Every structure is written in structure tokens, then in C-alpha cells.
mmCIF file of C-alpha atoms in Angstrom:
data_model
loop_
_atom_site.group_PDB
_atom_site.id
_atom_site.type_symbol
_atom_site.label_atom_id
_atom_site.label_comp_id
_atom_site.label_asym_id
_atom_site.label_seq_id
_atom_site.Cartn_x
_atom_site.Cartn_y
_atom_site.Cartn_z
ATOM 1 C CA UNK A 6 -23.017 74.997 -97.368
ATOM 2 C CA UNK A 7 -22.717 71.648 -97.163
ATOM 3 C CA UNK A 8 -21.594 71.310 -93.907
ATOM 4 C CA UNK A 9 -24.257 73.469 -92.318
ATOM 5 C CA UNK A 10 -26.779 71.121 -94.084
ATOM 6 C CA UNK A 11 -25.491 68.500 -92.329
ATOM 7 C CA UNK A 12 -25.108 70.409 -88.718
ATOM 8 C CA UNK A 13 -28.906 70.781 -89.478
ATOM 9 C CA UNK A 14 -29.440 67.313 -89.802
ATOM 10 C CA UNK A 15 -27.829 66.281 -86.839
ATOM 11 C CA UNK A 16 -29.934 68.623 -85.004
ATOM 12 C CA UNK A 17 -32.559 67.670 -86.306
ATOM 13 C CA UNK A 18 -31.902 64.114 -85.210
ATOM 14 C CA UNK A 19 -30.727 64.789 -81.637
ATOM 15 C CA UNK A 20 -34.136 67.088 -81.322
ATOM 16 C CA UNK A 21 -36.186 63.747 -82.435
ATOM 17 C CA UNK A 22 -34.701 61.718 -80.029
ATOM 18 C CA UNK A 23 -34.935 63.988 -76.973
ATOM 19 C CA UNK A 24 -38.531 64.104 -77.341
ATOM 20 C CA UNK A 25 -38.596 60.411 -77.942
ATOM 21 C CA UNK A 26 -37.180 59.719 -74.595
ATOM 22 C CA UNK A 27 -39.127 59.733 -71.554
ATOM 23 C CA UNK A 28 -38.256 62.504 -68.839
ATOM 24 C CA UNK A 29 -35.348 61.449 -66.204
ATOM 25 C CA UNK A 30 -37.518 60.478 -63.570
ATOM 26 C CA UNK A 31 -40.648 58.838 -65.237
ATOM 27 C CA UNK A 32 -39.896 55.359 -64.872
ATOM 28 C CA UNK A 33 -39.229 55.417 -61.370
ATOM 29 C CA UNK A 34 -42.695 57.247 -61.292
ATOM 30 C CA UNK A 35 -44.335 54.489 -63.234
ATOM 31 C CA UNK A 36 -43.178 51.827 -60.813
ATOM 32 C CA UNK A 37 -44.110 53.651 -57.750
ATOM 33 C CA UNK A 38 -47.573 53.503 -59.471
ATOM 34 C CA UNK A 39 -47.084 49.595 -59.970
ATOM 35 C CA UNK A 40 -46.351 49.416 -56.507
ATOM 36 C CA UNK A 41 -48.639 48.067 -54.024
ATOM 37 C CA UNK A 42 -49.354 50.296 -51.154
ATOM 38 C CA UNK A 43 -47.438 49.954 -47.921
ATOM 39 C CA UNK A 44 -44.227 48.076 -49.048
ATOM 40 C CA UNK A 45 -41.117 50.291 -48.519
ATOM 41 C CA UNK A 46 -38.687 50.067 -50.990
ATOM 42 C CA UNK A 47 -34.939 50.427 -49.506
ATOM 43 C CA UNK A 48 -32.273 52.375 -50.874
ATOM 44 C CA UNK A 49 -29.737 50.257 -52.929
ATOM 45 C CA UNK A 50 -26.256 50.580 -50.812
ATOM 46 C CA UNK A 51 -23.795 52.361 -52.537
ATOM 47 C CA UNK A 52 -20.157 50.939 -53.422
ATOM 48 C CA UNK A 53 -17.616 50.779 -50.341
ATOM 49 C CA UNK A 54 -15.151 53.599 -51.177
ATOM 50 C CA UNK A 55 -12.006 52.520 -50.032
ATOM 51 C CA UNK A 56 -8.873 54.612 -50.122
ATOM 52 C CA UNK A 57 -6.151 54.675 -52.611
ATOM 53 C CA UNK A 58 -2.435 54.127 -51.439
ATOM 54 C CA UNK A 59 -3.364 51.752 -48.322
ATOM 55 C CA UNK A 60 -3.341 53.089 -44.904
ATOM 56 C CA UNK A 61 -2.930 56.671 -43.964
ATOM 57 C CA UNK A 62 -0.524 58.153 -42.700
ATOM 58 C CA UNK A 63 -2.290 58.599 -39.079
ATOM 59 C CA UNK A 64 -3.318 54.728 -39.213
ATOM 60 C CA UNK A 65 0.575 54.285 -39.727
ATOM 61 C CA UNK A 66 2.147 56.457 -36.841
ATOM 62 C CA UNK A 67 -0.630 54.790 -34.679
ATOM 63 C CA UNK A 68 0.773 51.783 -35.201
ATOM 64 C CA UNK A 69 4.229 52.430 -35.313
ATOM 65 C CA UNK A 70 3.809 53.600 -31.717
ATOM 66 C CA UNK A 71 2.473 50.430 -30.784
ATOM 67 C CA UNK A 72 5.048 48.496 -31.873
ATOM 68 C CA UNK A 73 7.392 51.027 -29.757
ATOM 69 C CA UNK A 74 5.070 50.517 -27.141
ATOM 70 C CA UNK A 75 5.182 46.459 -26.845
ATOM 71 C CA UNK A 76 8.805 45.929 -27.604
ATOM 72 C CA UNK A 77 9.808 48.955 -24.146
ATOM 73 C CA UNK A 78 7.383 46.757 -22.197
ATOM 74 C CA UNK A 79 9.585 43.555 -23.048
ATOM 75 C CA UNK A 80 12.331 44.928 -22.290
ATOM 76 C CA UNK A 81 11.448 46.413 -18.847
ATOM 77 C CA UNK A 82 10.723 43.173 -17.488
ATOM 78 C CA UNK A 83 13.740 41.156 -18.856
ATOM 79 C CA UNK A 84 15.392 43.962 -16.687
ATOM 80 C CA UNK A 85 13.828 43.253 -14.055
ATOM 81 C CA UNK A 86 14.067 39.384 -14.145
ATOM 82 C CA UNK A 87 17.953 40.185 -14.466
ATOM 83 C CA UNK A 88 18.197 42.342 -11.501
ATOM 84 C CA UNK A 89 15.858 39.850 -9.888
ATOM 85 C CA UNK A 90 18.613 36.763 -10.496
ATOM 86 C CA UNK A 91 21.456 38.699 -9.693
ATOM 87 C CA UNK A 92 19.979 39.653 -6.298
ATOM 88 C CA UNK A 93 19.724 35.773 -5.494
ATOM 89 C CA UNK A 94 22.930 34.866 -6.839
ATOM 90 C CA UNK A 95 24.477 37.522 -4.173
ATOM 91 C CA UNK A 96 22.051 36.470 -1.325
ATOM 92 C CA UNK A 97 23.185 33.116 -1.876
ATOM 93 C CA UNK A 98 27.021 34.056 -2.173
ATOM 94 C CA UNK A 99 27.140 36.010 1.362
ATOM 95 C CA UNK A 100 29.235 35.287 3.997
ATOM 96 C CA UNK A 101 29.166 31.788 5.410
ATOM 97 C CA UNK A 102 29.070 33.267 9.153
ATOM 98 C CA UNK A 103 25.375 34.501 8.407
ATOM 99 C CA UNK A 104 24.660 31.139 6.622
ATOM 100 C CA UNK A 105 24.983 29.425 9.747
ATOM 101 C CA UNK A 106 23.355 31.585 11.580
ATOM 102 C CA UNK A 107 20.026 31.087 9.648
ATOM 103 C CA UNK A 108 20.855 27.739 9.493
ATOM 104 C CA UNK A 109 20.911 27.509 12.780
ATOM 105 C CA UNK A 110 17.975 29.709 13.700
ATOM 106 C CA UNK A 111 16.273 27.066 11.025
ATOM 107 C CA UNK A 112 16.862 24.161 13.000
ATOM 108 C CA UNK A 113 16.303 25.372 16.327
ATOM 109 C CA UNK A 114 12.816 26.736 15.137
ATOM 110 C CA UNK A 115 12.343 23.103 13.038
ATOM 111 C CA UNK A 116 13.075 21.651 16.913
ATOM 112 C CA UNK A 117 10.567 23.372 18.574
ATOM 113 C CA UNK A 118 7.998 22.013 15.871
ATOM 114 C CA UNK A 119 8.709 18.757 16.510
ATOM 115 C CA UNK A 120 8.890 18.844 20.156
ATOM 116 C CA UNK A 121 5.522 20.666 19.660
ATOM 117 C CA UNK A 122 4.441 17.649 17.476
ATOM 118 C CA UNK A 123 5.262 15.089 19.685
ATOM 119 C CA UNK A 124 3.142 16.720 23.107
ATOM 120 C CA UNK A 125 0.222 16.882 20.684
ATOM 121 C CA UNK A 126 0.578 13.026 19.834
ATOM 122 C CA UNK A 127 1.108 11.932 23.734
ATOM 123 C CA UNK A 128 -1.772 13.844 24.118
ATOM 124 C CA UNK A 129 -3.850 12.550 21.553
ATOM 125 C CA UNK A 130 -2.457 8.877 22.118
ATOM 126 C CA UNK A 131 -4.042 9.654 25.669
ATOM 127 C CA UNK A 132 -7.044 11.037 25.132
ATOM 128 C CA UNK A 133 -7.847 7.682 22.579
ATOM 129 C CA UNK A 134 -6.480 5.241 25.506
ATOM 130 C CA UNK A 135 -8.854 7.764 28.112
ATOM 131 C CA UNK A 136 -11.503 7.156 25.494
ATOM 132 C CA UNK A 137 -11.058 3.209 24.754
ATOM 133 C CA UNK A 138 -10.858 2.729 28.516
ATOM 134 C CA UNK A 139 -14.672 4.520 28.685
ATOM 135 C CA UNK A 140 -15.916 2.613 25.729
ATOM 136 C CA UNK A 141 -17.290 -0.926 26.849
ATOM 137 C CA UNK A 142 -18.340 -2.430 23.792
ATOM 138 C CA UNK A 143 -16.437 -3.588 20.557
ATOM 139 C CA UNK A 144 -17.998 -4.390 17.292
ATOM 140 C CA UNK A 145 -15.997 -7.225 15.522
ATOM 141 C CA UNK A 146 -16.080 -7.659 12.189
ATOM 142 C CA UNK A 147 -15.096 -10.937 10.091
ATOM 143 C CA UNK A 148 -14.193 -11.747 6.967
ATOM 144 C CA UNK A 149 -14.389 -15.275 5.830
ATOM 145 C CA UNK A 150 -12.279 -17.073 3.291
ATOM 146 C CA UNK A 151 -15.274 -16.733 1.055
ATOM 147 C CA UNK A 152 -14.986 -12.552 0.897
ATOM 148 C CA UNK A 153 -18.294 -12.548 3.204
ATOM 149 C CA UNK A 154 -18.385 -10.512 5.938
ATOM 150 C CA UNK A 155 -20.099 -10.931 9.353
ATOM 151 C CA UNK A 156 -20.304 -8.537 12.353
ATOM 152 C CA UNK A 157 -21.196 -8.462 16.139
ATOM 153 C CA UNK A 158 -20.589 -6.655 19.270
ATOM 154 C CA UNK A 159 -18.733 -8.209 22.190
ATOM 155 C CA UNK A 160 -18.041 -6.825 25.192
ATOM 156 C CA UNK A 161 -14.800 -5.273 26.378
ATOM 157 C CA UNK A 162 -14.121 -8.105 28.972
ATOM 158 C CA UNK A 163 -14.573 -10.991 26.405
ATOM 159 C CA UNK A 164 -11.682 -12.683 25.306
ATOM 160 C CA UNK A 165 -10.626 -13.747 22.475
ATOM 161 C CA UNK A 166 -11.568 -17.973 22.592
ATOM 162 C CA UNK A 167 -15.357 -15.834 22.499
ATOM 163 C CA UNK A 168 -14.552 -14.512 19.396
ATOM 164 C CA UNK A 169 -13.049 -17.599 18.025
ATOM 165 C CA UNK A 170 -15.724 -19.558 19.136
ATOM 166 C CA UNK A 171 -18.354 -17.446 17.494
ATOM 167 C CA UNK A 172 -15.946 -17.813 14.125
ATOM 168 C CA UNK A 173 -16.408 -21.665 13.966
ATOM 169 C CA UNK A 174 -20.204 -20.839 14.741
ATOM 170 C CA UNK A 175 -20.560 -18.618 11.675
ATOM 171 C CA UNK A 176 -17.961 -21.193 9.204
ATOM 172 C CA UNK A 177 -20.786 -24.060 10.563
ATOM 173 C CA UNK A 178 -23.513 -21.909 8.694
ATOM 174 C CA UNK A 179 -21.436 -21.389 5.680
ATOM 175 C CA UNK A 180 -21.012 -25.054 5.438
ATOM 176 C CA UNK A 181 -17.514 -25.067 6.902
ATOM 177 C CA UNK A 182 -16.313 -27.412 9.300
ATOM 178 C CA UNK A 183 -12.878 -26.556 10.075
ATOM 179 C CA UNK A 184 -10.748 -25.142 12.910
ATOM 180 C CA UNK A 185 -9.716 -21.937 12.338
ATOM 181 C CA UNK A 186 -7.402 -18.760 13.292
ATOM 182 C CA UNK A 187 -7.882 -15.001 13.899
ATOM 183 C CA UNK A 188 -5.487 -12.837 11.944
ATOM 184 C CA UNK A 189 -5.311 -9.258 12.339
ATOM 185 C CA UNK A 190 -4.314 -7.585 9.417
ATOM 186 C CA UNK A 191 -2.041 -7.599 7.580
ATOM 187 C CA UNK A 192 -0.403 -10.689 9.243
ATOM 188 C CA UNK A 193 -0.827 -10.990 12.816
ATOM 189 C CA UNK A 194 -1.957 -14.354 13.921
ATOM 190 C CA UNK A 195 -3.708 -14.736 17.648
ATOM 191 C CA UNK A 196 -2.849 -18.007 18.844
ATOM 192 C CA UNK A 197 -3.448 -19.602 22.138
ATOM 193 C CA UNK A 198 -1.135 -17.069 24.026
ATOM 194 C CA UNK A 199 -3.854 -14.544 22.918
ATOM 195 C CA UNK A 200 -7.094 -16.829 23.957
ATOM 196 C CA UNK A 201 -7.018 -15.998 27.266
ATOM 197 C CA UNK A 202 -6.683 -11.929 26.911
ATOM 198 C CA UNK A 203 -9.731 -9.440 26.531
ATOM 199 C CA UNK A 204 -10.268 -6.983 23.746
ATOM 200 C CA UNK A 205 -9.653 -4.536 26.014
ATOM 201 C CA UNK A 206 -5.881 -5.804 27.144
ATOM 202 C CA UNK A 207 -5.463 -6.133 23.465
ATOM 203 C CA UNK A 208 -6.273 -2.659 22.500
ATOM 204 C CA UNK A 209 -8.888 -3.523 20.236
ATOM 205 C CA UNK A 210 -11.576 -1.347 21.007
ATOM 206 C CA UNK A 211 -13.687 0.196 19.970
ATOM 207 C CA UNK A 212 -13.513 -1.627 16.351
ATOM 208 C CA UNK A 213 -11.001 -4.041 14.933
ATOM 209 C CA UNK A 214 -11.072 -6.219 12.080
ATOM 210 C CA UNK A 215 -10.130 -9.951 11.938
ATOM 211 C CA UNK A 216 -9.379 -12.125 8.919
ATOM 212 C CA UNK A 217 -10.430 -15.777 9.563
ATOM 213 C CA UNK A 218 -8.033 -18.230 8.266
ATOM 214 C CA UNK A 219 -8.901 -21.980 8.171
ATOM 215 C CA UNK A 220 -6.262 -24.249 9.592
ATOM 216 C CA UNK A 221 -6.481 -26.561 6.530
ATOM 217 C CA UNK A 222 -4.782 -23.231 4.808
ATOM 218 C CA UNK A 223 -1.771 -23.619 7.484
ATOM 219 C CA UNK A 224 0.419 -25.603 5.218
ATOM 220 C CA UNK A 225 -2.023 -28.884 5.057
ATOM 221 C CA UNK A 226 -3.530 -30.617 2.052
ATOM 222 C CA UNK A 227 -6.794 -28.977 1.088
ATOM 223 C CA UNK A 228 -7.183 -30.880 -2.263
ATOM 224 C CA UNK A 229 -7.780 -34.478 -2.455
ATOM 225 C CA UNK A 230 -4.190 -36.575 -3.762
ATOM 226 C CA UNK A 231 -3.658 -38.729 -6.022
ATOM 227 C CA UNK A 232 -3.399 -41.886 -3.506
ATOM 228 C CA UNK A 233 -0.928 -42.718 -0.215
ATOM 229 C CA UNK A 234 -0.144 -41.726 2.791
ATOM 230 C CA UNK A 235 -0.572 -37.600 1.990
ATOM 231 C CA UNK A 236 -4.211 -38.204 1.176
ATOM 232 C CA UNK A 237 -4.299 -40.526 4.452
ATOM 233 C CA UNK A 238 -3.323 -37.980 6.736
ATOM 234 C CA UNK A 239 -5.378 -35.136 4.895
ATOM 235 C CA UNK A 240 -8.354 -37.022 5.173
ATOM 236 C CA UNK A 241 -7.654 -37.810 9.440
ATOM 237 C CA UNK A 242 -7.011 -33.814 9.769
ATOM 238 C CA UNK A 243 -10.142 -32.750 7.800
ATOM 239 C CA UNK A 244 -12.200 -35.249 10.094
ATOM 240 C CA UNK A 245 -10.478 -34.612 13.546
ATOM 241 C CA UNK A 246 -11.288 -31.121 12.816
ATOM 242 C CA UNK A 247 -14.998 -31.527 11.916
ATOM 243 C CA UNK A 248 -15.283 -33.804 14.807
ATOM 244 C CA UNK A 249 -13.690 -31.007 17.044
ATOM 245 C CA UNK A 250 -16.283 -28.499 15.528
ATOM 246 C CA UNK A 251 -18.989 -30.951 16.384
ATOM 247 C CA UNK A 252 -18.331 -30.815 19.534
ATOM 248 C CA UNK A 253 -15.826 -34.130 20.123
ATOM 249 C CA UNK A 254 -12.979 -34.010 22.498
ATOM 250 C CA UNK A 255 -9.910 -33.952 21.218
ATOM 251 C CA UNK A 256 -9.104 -37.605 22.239
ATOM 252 C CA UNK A 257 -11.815 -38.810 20.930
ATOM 253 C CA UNK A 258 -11.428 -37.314 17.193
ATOM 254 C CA UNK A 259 -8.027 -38.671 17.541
ATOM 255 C CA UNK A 260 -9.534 -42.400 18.154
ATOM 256 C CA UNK A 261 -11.730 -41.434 14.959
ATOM 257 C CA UNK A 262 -8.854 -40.062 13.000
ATOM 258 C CA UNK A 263 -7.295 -43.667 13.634
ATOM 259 C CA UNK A 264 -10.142 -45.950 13.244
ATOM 260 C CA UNK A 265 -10.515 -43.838 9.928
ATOM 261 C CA UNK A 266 -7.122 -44.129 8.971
ATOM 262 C CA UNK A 267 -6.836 -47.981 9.578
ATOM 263 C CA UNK A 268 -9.483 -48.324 7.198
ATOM 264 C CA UNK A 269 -7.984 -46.542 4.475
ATOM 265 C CA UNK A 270 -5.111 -47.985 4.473
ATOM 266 C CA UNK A 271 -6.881 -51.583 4.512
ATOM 267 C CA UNK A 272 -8.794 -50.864 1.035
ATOM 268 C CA UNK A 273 -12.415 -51.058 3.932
ATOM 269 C CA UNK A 274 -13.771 -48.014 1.300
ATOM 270 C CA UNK A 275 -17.650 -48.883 1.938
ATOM 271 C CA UNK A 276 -16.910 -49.144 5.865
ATOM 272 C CA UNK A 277 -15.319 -45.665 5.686
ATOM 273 C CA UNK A 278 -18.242 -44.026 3.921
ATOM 274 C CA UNK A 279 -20.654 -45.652 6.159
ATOM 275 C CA UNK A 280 -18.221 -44.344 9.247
ATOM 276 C CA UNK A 281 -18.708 -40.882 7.421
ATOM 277 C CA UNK A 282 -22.011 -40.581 7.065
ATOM 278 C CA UNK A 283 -23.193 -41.666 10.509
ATOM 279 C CA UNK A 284 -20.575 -38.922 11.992
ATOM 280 C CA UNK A 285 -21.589 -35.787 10.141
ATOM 281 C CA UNK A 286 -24.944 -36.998 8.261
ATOM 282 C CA UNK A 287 -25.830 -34.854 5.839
ATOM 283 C CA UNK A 288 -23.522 -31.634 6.544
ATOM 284 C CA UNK A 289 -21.431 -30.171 3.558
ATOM 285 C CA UNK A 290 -18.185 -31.907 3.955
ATOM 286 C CA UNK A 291 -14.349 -30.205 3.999
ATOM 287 C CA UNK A 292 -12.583 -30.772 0.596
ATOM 288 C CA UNK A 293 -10.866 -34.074 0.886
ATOM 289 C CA UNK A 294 -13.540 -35.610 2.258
ATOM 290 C CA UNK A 295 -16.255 -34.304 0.126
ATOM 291 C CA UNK A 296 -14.535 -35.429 -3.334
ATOM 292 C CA UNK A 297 -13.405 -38.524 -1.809
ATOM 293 C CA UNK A 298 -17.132 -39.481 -0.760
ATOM 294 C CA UNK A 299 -18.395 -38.240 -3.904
ATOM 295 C CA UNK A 300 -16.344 -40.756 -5.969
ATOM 296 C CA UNK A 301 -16.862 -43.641 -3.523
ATOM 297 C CA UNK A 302 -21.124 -42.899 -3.949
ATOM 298 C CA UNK A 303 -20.492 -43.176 -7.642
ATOM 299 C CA UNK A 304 -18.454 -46.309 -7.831
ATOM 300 C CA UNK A 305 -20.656 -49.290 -8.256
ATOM 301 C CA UNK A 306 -21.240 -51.854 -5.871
ATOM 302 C CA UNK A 307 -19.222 -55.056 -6.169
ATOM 303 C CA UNK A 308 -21.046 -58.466 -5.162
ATOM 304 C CA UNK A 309 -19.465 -59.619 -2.447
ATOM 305 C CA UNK A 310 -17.873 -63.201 -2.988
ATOM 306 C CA UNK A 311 -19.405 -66.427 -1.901
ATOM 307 C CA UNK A 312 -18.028 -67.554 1.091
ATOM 308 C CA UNK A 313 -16.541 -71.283 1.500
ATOM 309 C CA UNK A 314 -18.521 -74.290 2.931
ATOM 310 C CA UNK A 315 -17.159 -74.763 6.778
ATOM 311 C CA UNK A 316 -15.793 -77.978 6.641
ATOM 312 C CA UNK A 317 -17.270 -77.933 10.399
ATOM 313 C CA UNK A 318 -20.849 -77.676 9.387
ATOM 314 C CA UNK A 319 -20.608 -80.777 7.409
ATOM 315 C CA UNK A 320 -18.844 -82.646 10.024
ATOM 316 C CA UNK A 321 -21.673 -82.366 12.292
ATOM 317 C CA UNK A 322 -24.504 -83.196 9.545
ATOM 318 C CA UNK A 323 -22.751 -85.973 9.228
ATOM 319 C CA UNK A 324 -21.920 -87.493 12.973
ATOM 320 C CA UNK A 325 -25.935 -86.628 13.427
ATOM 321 C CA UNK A 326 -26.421 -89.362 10.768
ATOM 322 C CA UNK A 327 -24.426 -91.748 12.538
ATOM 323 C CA UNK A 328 -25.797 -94.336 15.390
ATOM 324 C CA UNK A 329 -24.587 -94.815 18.760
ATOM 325 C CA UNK A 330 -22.093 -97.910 17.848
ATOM 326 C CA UNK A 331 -20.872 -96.118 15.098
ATOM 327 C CA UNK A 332 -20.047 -92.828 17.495
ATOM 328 C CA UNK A 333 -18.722 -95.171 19.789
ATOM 329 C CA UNK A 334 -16.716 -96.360 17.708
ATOM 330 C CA UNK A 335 -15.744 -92.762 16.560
ATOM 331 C CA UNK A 336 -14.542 -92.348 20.303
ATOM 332 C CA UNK A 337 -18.003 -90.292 20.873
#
């Protein structure tokens, strides 16, 4: 009896709380009535399900096979490679009877190139001598010891005392007054054998190149000395050249060059200058020259000293002041 009271009561409770409870279902119906109107609400994704054990047994063949698969494919080719190797090492192993052969057939082939090579330089070399020999112009290019660089055409026939001539023009408007040389690179000097010879008999056409070396970089002084005879003979080569360049013949810068040199070597500093500057005026002057006339027009003038009464002058103020006994006397 007891029990079945309290099976009642449970009953009873469970039947209180089921109506209670709202339905399943009404409070997703109340929010879709919260909702506002248009806004779609998307599903909630469910959980990955993922399968116990680790891969199947299909996902494991699969790549079992693969494996197979790779490892045949390796060793196909490291077949091959062998074969491959062993197939040289016989070719080169043969009989030396067909060695020589080839090598033969390698040089008689390698022969016929070069005899082919050396008809198509002949005929090249040729066609550029058939070419220079129609060309009858030459553009010249300089380069000065500066780094500048100067161009102009000649023609064919000129020689090369034209060029050289034009050279000293062009070092005259650089402020250079210096003999100089033509050196075609890289160390090809034209001297006076060369003067008299044309760009053409030279082979220089149509284009050539000259460097333009000063003669005061042939082994001379360019840089003023201390004092003696190395700064005397500088100083004579820098101004027998300038006077050359001036136009001078060459006897009579050497009559300057010793005038000059006299001078110097007599301490005559002022008379020097003054020698200098009615020669070249004011034209930039060569190295040895310039720095030596630079410190001369610096150094201050020293009063020259008073000379000593002629013992003369005052002989013949005095026999003026004599009478005609007295110079009679005298012997007068």
C-alpha cells in the first residue's frame, strides 16, 4: 500500500511538470515571431564526424600502391643510367684501329674548316682593303693629355705632319705650348719616318684614333727643381718648344734657349722675366716656366745699389776750374 501511494505521487509529479513545460517546438516559434522580417537565419553546422580507427582500409591500399609505384619508377631509370655508362665505357674501350680512324676523319674534317676559315678572312681582308681604297676621307680623332677629345676629317692623301700640325693647333687652345707626338694605341709612336706618309699608305682609313703625347712627357723635367743645372735645361726645353709652336725656327729658339740660359745661370732673374714676357705675353705658360715666373712676380723688388762716383767726372769738373797757366802747366 505504501508503495503504490508513492507510485501515485510520482505520477502525480511527473504529470505537473509535463504540463508545466512548454511544447518541443514553442520557443523556436516564439523567436521566429521576435524576428524581424526578411533576415534568414542559417542552419548551425553540425559536428565533423570523423572516423574511428584512422584511415580505411581503401585509403591504405591506395597508398600502398603508390609507394610501389614511385620506388619501380626509381629503379627503372638507375637501370637505365647503368646500361647507359656501360655502353660508353665499351665505346670508349674498342679497338684502337677504329680510334684512329675517327681520329683521323676528325682532323681531316677540322682541316677543311680551317682552310675554309682562312679563304673567308683573305676575302674579307680584301673586300676592307677594296673598301678603304674607295673611301677618301678619314675622321681623326684625338685625345689630349687632359682626357678631352677633339675630332676632324682629313683627307686620304694628307699626311701625317697635317695631322700633327693640327695637334699643336688644338694644345695652343688648351693653353699648351709644347711639341708633341702621335701615338697609336696602345704604344705605337709616329715619328718623323711617318711625317711624310698619307693615311692612306698607313692604313688608317676610314677611322683611327691617336693619343697625343707631349714631348715634355718623353723623359724631360715637367716639374720645376729644386735649383741647378736640371732646372736650367728644363726651363731652355720648355721655351725652345713654345718658341717652335710660335712659329720660331729652330735656330732661332736655340739662340733664345741660350740667351735664356746665360741668364739663369748669372742670377739676371728680373732680365729673364722681362725676356719671358715680351716672347709669349700673356699665354698660359708650360710648367717650369709658369711656377718659376709665378715666384719671381711675387718676390719683392730689391733697390738697386747706388752706383760709385766716376773718379773721371770729377777730374774734368775740376781741370774746367783751372786757368790756362795752370793747364799748361798740367801739360794741357
Amino acid at each position: 500500500a505504501a508503495r503504490s501511494a508513492a507510485a501515485r505521487a510520482a505520477d502525480a509529479r511527473a504529470a505537473a511538470a509535463a504540463s508545466a513545460s512548454p511544447p518541443p517546438g514553442a520557443a523556436a516559434l516564439h523567436a521566429a515571431a521576435k524576428r524581424p522580417k526578411g533576415i534568414e537565419v542559417l542552419p548551425t553546422p553540425s559536428r565533423p564526424q570523423f572516423q574511428e580507427g584512422g584511415l580505411s582500409e581503401q585509403e591504405r591500399r591506395r597508398r600502398a600502391d603508390e609507394i610501389k609505384r614511385v620506388q619501380a619508377e626509381r629503379e627503372r631509370a638507375r637501370a637505365t643510367l647503368l646500361s647507359e655508362f656501360r655502353s660508353d665505357h665499351n665505346f670508349r674501350t674498342q679497338d684502337g684501329g677504329a680510334q684512329a680512324s675517327r681520329s683521323s676523319t676528325c682532323d681531316a674534317s677540322s682541316a677543311a674548316s680551317t682552310a675554309a676559315a682562312a679563304a673567308a678572312a683573305t676575302a674579307a681582308a680584301a673586300a676592307t682593303a677594296t673598301a678603304a681604297i674607295a673611301v677618301d676621307t678619314c675622321m681623326v680623332q684625338l685625345r689630349l693629355p687632359n682626357g678631352a677629345m677633339k675630332q676632324r676629317s682629313f683627307q686620304a692623301i694628307d699626311n701625317i705632319a697635317a695631322v700633327c700640325a693640327w695637334a699643336h693647333i688644338v694644345l695652343r687652345e688648351q693653353g699648351v705650348y709644347e711639341s708633341c707626338k702621335l701615338v697609336l694605341p696602345p704604344r705605337q709612336v709616329l715619328g718623323e719616318e711617318q711625317s711624310e706618309q698619307t693615311l692612306r699608305e698607313l692604313g688608317l682609313l676610314p677611322r683611327v684614333s691617336f693619343n697625343v703625347q707631349l714631348r715634355s712627357a718623353d723623359g724631360r723635367v715637367t716639374a720645376a727643381p729644386r735649383a741647378g743645372a736640371e732646372f736650367e735645361t728644363a726651363f731652355a726645353a720648355e721655351l725652345t718648344g713654345m718658341l717652335e709652336v710660335e712659329g720660331f725656327s729652330a735656330w732661332e729658339a736655340c739662340q733664345w734657349a741660350t740667351l735664356v740660359e746665360g741668364q739663369l745661370q748669372h742670377g739676371e732673374m728680373r732680365r729673364v722675366r722681362a725676356n719671358v714676357r715680351a716672347l709669349f705675353g700673356g699665354l698660359r705658360l708650360p710648367s717650369t716656366i709658369g711656377a718659376w715666373a709665378a715666384r719671381v712676380d711675387l718676390a719683392p723688388t730689391m733697390p738697386e745699389p747706388a752706383k760709385a762716383p766716376d773718379p773721371s767726372v770729377r777730374f774734368r769738373r775740376e781741370l774746367s776750374c783751372c786757368t790756362a797757366t795752370e793747364k799748361e802747366a798740367l801739360g794741357f
